[in-house]
GROMACS .gro file of C-alpha atoms in nm:
model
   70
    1UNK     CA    1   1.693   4.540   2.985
    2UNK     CA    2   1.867   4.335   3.231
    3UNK     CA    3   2.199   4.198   3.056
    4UNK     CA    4   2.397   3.975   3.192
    5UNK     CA    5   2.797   4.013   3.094
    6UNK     CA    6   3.083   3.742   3.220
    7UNK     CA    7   3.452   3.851   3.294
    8UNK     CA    8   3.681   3.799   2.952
    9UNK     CA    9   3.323   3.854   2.736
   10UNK     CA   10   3.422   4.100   2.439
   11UNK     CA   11   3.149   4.347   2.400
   12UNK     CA   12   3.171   4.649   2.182
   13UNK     CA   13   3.073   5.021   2.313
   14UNK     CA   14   2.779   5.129   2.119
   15UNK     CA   15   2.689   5.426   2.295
   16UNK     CA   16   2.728   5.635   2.628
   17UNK     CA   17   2.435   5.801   2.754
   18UNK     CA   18   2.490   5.833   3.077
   19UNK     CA   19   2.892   5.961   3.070
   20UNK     CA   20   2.899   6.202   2.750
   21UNK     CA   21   3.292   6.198   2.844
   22UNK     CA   22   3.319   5.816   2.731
   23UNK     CA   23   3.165   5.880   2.368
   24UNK     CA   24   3.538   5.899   2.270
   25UNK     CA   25   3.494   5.475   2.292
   26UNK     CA   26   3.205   5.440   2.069
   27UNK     CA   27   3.286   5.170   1.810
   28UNK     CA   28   3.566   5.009   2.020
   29UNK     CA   29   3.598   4.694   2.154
   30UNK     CA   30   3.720   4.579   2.507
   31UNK     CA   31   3.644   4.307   2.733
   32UNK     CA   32   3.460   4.309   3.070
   33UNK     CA   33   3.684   4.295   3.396
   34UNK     CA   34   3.402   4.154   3.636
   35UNK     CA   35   3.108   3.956   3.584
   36UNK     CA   36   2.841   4.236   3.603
   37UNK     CA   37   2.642   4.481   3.616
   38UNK     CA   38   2.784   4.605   3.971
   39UNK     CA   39   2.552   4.693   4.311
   40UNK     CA   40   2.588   5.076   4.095
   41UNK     CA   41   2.460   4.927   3.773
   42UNK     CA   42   2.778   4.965   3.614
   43UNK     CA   43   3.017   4.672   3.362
   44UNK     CA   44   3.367   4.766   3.400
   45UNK     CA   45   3.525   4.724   3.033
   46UNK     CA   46   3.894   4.710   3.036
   47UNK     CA   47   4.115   4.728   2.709
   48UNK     CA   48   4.039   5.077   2.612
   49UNK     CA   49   4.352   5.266   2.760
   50UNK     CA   50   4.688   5.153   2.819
   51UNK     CA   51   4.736   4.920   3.105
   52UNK     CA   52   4.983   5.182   3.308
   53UNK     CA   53   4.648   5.429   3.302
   54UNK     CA   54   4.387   5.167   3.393
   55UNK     CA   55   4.589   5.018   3.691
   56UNK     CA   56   4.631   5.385   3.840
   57UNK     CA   57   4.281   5.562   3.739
   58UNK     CA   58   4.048   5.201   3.713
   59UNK     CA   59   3.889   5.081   3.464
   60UNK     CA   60   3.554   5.249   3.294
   61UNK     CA   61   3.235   5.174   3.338
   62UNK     CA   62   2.929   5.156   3.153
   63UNK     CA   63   2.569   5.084   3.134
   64UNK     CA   64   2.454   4.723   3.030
   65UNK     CA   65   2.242   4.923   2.771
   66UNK     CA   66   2.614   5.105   2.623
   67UNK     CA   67   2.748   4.773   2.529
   68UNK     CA   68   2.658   4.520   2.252
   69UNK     CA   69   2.787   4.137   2.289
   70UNK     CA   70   3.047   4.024   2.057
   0.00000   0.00000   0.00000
């Protein structure tokens, strides 16, 4: 499943397989930072922590197959 996301697209987090850490985002929304996946396979999401933490740790990242178009 080869999804295609563009930067400022809302998606919504409907699962993390891959990062059991993330499942804390399940049922959230955010919006993609770059258009993606990345050369890892990754869509960075921003919008789910505050802006202070997401400048200084990045933003997450998660499988095309975690998120769900808005």
């Amino acid at each position: 499943m080869n999804v295609q996301f563009r930067k400022g697209q809302k998606v919504e987090i409907v699962s993390s397989v891959d990062y059991p850490q993330y499942r804390k985002y399940i049922g959230r929304t955010a919006t993609v930072h770059t258009d993606g996946p990345d050369s890892s396979g990754l869509v960075a999401v921003k919008g789910l922590e505050s802006k202070v933490k997401e400048r200084v740790l990045g933003y997450v990242g998660f499988t095309p197959e975690d998120l769900k178009k808005i």
